[in-house]
Amino acid sequence: MTAKLKYNIENVVASASLGQTLDLYNLAVSLQNVEYEPEQFPGAIMKLKEPKVSLLLFKNGKVICAGAKNTKAVEIALRKAMRQIADVQPKFKIKRKLDYEVVNLVATASLNRNLDLFEVATKLKNIEYEPEQFPGAILRLNDPDLTFLVFKNGKLIAAGAKDEKKLSRGLNKVRDMFKKILK
């Protein structure tokens, strides 16, 4: 059996519910790290420096956390956000138990070889390569349901996984596909 393809998680996107409504205007006026322009976007954007993440806050208490490098950072960011919200909205109750769901993992990996993307595009199904539009090829897997950007230097960007098991399985499947066609 071949070794697993190594990867780095670059972004964890998670969704959570704070279970209570938020006064987004009040947050934007009271907190320097919150932007709210309802005519542009229905949510407020809270930016944290540590961990370096952005949180989309919605009036109904839903939150999208993006930019975390791991799930621990997601938890820390959600706790910090709740503390900041509670500081300016006294009726807001900080939840003890955090319920969040990872909705996307974005990771990078390398096949450690240069690729002829024209050749790859002729030999693989589910791949789009239009170099005048984008310098990489777009490869879509059905099982697991993931999307990969494939570049001529052999670098990969994987998106769509909800957990590392699925991510690893997809990366290894792509590695094996390339091994087969590039003998």
mmCIF file of C-alpha atoms in Angstrom:
data_model
loop_
_atom_site.group_PDB
_atom_site.id
_atom_site.type_symbol
_atom_site.label_atom_id
_atom_site.label_comp_id
_atom_site.label_asym_id
_atom_site.label_seq_id
_atom_site.Cartn_x
_atom_site.Cartn_y
_atom_site.Cartn_z
ATOM 1 C CA MET A 1 0.000 0.000 0.000
ATOM 2 C CA THR A 2 1.283 3.462 -0.869
ATOM 3 C CA ALA A 3 1.721 6.145 1.764
ATOM 4 C CA LYS A 4 -1.077 8.641 2.265
ATOM 5 C CA LEU A 5 -0.760 11.930 0.436
ATOM 6 C CA LYS A 6 0.289 14.664 2.876
ATOM 7 C CA TYR A 7 -1.826 17.795 3.015
ATOM 8 C CA ASN A 8 -2.195 21.073 4.889
ATOM 9 C CA ILE A 9 -5.572 22.405 5.921
ATOM 10 C CA GLU A 10 -5.716 26.043 4.875
ATOM 11 C CA ASN A 11 -9.285 26.919 5.807
ATOM 12 C CA VAL A 12 -12.029 25.408 7.947
ATOM 13 C CA VAL A 13 -15.487 26.850 7.297
ATOM 14 C CA ALA A 14 -18.045 26.103 9.991
ATOM 15 C CA SER A 15 -21.669 26.959 10.626
ATOM 16 C CA ALA A 16 -23.182 27.501 14.072
ATOM 17 C CA SER A 17 -26.288 28.833 15.733
ATOM 18 C CA LEU A 18 -26.098 31.026 18.818
ATOM 19 C CA GLY A 19 -29.771 30.282 19.491
ATOM 20 C CA GLN A 20 -30.800 33.909 19.948
ATOM 21 C CA THR A 21 -31.302 37.006 17.836
ATOM 22 C CA LEU A 22 -28.575 39.587 17.375
ATOM 23 C CA ASP A 23 -28.784 43.352 16.992
ATOM 24 C CA LEU A 24 -26.308 43.707 14.135
ATOM 25 C CA TYR A 25 -26.512 47.496 14.000
ATOM 26 C CA ASN A 26 -25.690 47.718 17.715
ATOM 27 C CA LEU A 27 -22.731 45.352 17.253
ATOM 28 C CA ALA A 28 -21.332 47.413 14.360
ATOM 29 C CA VAL A 29 -21.664 50.675 16.289
ATOM 30 C CA SER A 30 -20.209 49.220 19.518
ATOM 31 C CA LEU A 31 -17.394 46.971 18.271
ATOM 32 C CA GLN A 32 -14.501 48.184 16.102
ATOM 33 C CA ASN A 33 -14.015 44.739 14.547
ATOM 34 C CA VAL A 34 -17.585 44.503 13.189
ATOM 35 C CA GLU A 35 -18.764 45.854 9.827
ATOM 36 C CA TYR A 36 -22.433 45.998 8.903
ATOM 37 C CA GLU A 37 -23.778 47.338 5.615
ATOM 38 C CA PRO A 38 -27.272 45.844 5.246
ATOM 39 C CA GLU A 39 -27.737 47.315 1.766
ATOM 40 C CA GLN A 40 -24.683 45.306 0.628
ATOM 41 C CA PHE A 41 -25.065 42.102 2.651
ATOM 42 C CA PRO A 42 -27.662 40.943 5.237
ATOM 43 C CA GLY A 43 -25.066 39.908 7.828
ATOM 44 C CA ALA A 44 -22.412 41.652 9.876
ATOM 45 C CA ILE A 45 -18.758 40.716 9.478
ATOM 46 C CA MET A 46 -16.710 40.273 12.644
ATOM 47 C CA LYS A 47 -12.963 39.929 12.177
ATOM 48 C CA LEU A 48 -10.802 38.433 14.895
ATOM 49 C CA LYS A 49 -7.023 38.730 15.036
ATOM 50 C CA GLU A 50 -6.408 35.621 17.156
ATOM 51 C CA PRO A 51 -7.371 33.191 15.802
ATOM 52 C CA LYS A 52 -7.331 35.026 12.460
ATOM 53 C CA VAL A 53 -10.869 34.326 11.273
ATOM 54 C CA SER A 54 -13.892 36.144 9.915
ATOM 55 C CA LEU A 55 -17.352 35.477 11.284
ATOM 56 C CA LEU A 56 -20.530 36.260 9.394
ATOM 57 C CA LEU A 57 -23.181 37.110 11.977
ATOM 58 C CA PHE A 58 -26.852 37.056 11.066
ATOM 59 C CA LYS A 59 -29.811 38.596 12.879
ATOM 60 C CA ASN A 60 -31.317 35.142 13.573
ATOM 61 C CA GLY A 61 -28.182 34.084 15.495
ATOM 62 C CA LYS A 62 -26.645 32.005 12.722
ATOM 63 C CA VAL A 63 -22.875 32.322 12.344
ATOM 64 C CA ILE A 64 -20.480 31.264 9.604
ATOM 65 C CA CYS A 65 -16.837 31.067 10.678
ATOM 66 C CA ALA A 66 -14.205 31.123 7.912
ATOM 67 C CA GLY A 67 -10.430 31.213 7.902
ATOM 68 C CA ALA A 68 -9.691 28.845 10.788
ATOM 69 C CA LYS A 69 -6.829 26.381 10.374
ATOM 70 C CA ASN A 70 -8.490 23.710 12.553
ATOM 71 C CA THR A 71 -11.648 22.995 14.561
ATOM 72 C CA LYS A 72 -10.024 24.171 17.819
ATOM 73 C CA ALA A 73 -9.629 27.628 16.237
ATOM 74 C CA VAL A 74 -13.324 27.543 15.256
ATOM 75 C CA GLU A 75 -14.298 26.887 18.886
ATOM 76 C CA ILE A 76 -11.995 29.625 20.211
ATOM 77 C CA ALA A 77 -13.356 32.103 17.644
ATOM 78 C CA LEU A 78 -17.003 31.310 18.475
ATOM 79 C CA ARG A 79 -16.333 31.706 22.223
ATOM 80 C CA LYS A 80 -14.558 35.045 21.666
ATOM 81 C CA ALA A 81 -17.403 36.258 19.460
ATOM 82 C CA MET A 82 -19.999 35.312 22.090
ATOM 83 C CA ARG A 83 -18.048 37.181 24.803
ATOM 84 C CA GLN A 84 -17.804 40.290 22.633
ATOM 85 C CA ILE A 85 -21.513 40.134 21.772
ATOM 86 C CA ALA A 86 -22.445 39.677 25.456
ATOM 87 C CA ASP A 87 -20.334 42.719 26.383
ATOM 88 C CA VAL A 88 -22.483 45.013 24.226
ATOM 89 C CA GLN A 89 -25.806 43.152 24.271
ATOM 90 C CA PRO A 90 -26.513 42.348 27.954
ATOM 91 C CA LYS A 91 -29.515 40.108 27.148
ATOM 92 C CA PHE A 92 -27.264 37.828 25.100
ATOM 93 C CA LYS A 93 -26.541 34.552 26.913
ATOM 94 C CA ILE A 94 -23.242 32.810 26.239
ATOM 95 C CA LYS A 95 -23.876 29.171 25.380
ATOM 96 C CA ARG A 96 -21.897 26.613 27.369
ATOM 97 C CA LYS A 97 -22.172 23.904 24.733
ATOM 98 C CA LEU A 98 -21.077 24.960 21.278
ATOM 99 C CA ASP A 99 -22.902 23.317 18.408
ATOM 100 C CA TYR A 100 -21.191 23.865 15.106
ATOM 101 C CA GLU A 101 -20.814 21.909 11.904
ATOM 102 C CA VAL A 102 -17.832 21.931 9.580
ATOM 103 C CA VAL A 103 -19.263 22.703 6.150
ATOM 104 C CA ASN A 104 -16.021 22.840 4.141
ATOM 105 C CA LEU A 105 -12.350 22.044 4.513
ATOM 106 C CA VAL A 106 -9.923 23.580 2.041
ATOM 107 C CA ALA A 107 -6.533 21.905 1.865
ATOM 108 C CA THR A 108 -3.384 21.981 -0.234
ATOM 109 C CA ALA A 109 -1.250 19.028 -1.279
ATOM 110 C CA SER A 110 1.354 18.158 -3.887
ATOM 111 C CA LEU A 111 1.775 15.260 -6.284
ATOM 112 C CA ASN A 112 5.513 16.137 -6.313
ATOM 113 C CA ARG A 113 5.759 16.152 -10.093
ATOM 114 C CA ASN A 114 5.041 18.454 -13.003
ATOM 115 C CA LEU A 115 1.933 17.746 -15.044
ATOM 116 C CA ASP A 116 0.928 18.277 -18.640
ATOM 117 C CA LEU A 117 -2.617 19.479 -18.007
ATOM 118 C CA PHE A 118 -3.611 19.036 -21.667
ATOM 119 C CA GLU A 119 -2.623 15.365 -21.456
ATOM 120 C CA VAL A 120 -4.346 14.954 -18.090
ATOM 121 C CA ALA A 121 -7.555 16.529 -19.449
ATOM 122 C CA THR A 122 -7.664 14.024 -22.327
ATOM 123 C CA LYS A 123 -7.190 11.017 -20.067
ATOM 124 C CA LEU A 124 -9.477 11.789 -17.118
ATOM 125 C CA LYS A 125 -13.231 12.120 -16.874
ATOM 126 C CA ASN A 126 -14.797 14.853 -14.751
ATOM 127 C CA ILE A 127 -12.010 17.329 -15.483
ATOM 128 C CA GLU A 128 -12.236 20.789 -17.048
ATOM 129 C CA TYR A 129 -9.193 22.542 -18.407
ATOM 130 C CA GLU A 130 -9.519 25.891 -20.143
ATOM 131 C CA PRO A 131 -6.118 27.599 -19.824
ATOM 132 C CA GLU A 132 -7.387 30.853 -21.329
ATOM 133 C CA GLN A 133 -9.917 31.037 -18.483
ATOM 134 C CA PHE A 134 -7.895 29.670 -15.533
ATOM 135 C CA PRO A 135 -4.325 28.287 -15.227
ATOM 136 C CA GLY A 136 -5.399 25.092 -13.475
ATOM 137 C CA ALA A 137 -7.672 22.173 -14.219
ATOM 138 C CA ILE A 138 -10.831 21.545 -12.217
ATOM 139 C CA LEU A 139 -11.339 17.919 -11.241
ATOM 140 C CA ARG A 140 -14.605 16.794 -9.643
ATOM 141 C CA LEU A 141 -14.971 13.532 -7.756
ATOM 142 C CA ASN A 142 -18.322 11.932 -6.965
ATOM 143 C CA ASP A 143 -17.124 9.584 -4.237
ATOM 144 C CA PRO A 144 -16.151 11.352 -2.095
ATOM 145 C CA ASP A 145 -17.903 14.476 -3.361
ATOM 146 C CA LEU A 146 -14.899 16.831 -3.627
ATOM 147 C CA THR A 147 -13.493 19.368 -6.070
ATOM 148 C CA PHE A 148 -9.795 19.798 -6.824
ATOM 149 C CA LEU A 149 -7.852 22.517 -8.542
ATOM 150 C CA VAL A 150 -4.881 20.857 -10.245
ATOM 151 C CA PHE A 151 -1.892 22.926 -11.376
ATOM 152 C CA LYS A 152 0.945 22.112 -13.774
ATOM 153 C CA ASN A 153 3.502 22.120 -10.920
ATOM 154 C CA GLY A 154 1.602 19.202 -9.351
ATOM 155 C CA LYS A 155 0.016 21.280 -6.590
ATOM 156 C CA LEU A 156 -3.567 20.517 -5.606
ATOM 157 C CA ILE A 157 -6.216 22.514 -3.799
ATOM 158 C CA ALA A 158 -9.039 20.382 -2.402
ATOM 159 C CA ALA A 159 -12.439 21.741 -1.370
ATOM 160 C CA GLY A 160 -15.758 20.312 -0.294
ATOM 161 C CA ALA A 161 -14.802 17.889 2.479
ATOM 162 C CA LYS A 162 -16.629 18.087 5.784
ATOM 163 C CA ASP A 163 -14.068 16.002 7.670
ATOM 164 C CA GLU A 164 -10.433 14.958 7.350
ATOM 165 C CA LYS A 165 -11.285 11.321 6.659
ATOM 166 C CA LYS A 166 -13.185 12.289 3.505
ATOM 167 C CA LEU A 167 -10.453 14.773 2.552
ATOM 168 C CA SER A 168 -7.694 12.179 2.907
ATOM 169 C CA ARG A 169 -9.712 9.574 0.977
ATOM 170 C CA GLY A 170 -10.300 12.028 -1.879
ATOM 171 C CA LEU A 171 -6.663 13.126 -2.049
ATOM 172 C CA ASN A 172 -5.454 9.538 -2.149
ATOM 173 C CA LYS A 173 -7.979 8.707 -4.867
ATOM 174 C CA VAL A 174 -6.704 11.626 -6.968
ATOM 175 C CA ARG A 175 -3.084 10.563 -6.394
ATOM 176 C CA ASP A 176 -3.938 7.025 -7.562
ATOM 177 C CA MET A 177 -5.788 8.370 -10.638
ATOM 178 C CA PHE A 178 -2.726 10.371 -11.649
ATOM 179 C CA LYS A 179 -0.383 7.431 -11.038
ATOM 180 C CA LYS A 180 -2.485 5.335 -13.427
ATOM 181 C CA ILE A 181 -2.623 7.819 -16.288
ATOM 182 C CA LEU A 182 0.946 9.159 -16.040
ATOM 183 C CA LYS A 183 2.998 5.977 -16.291
#
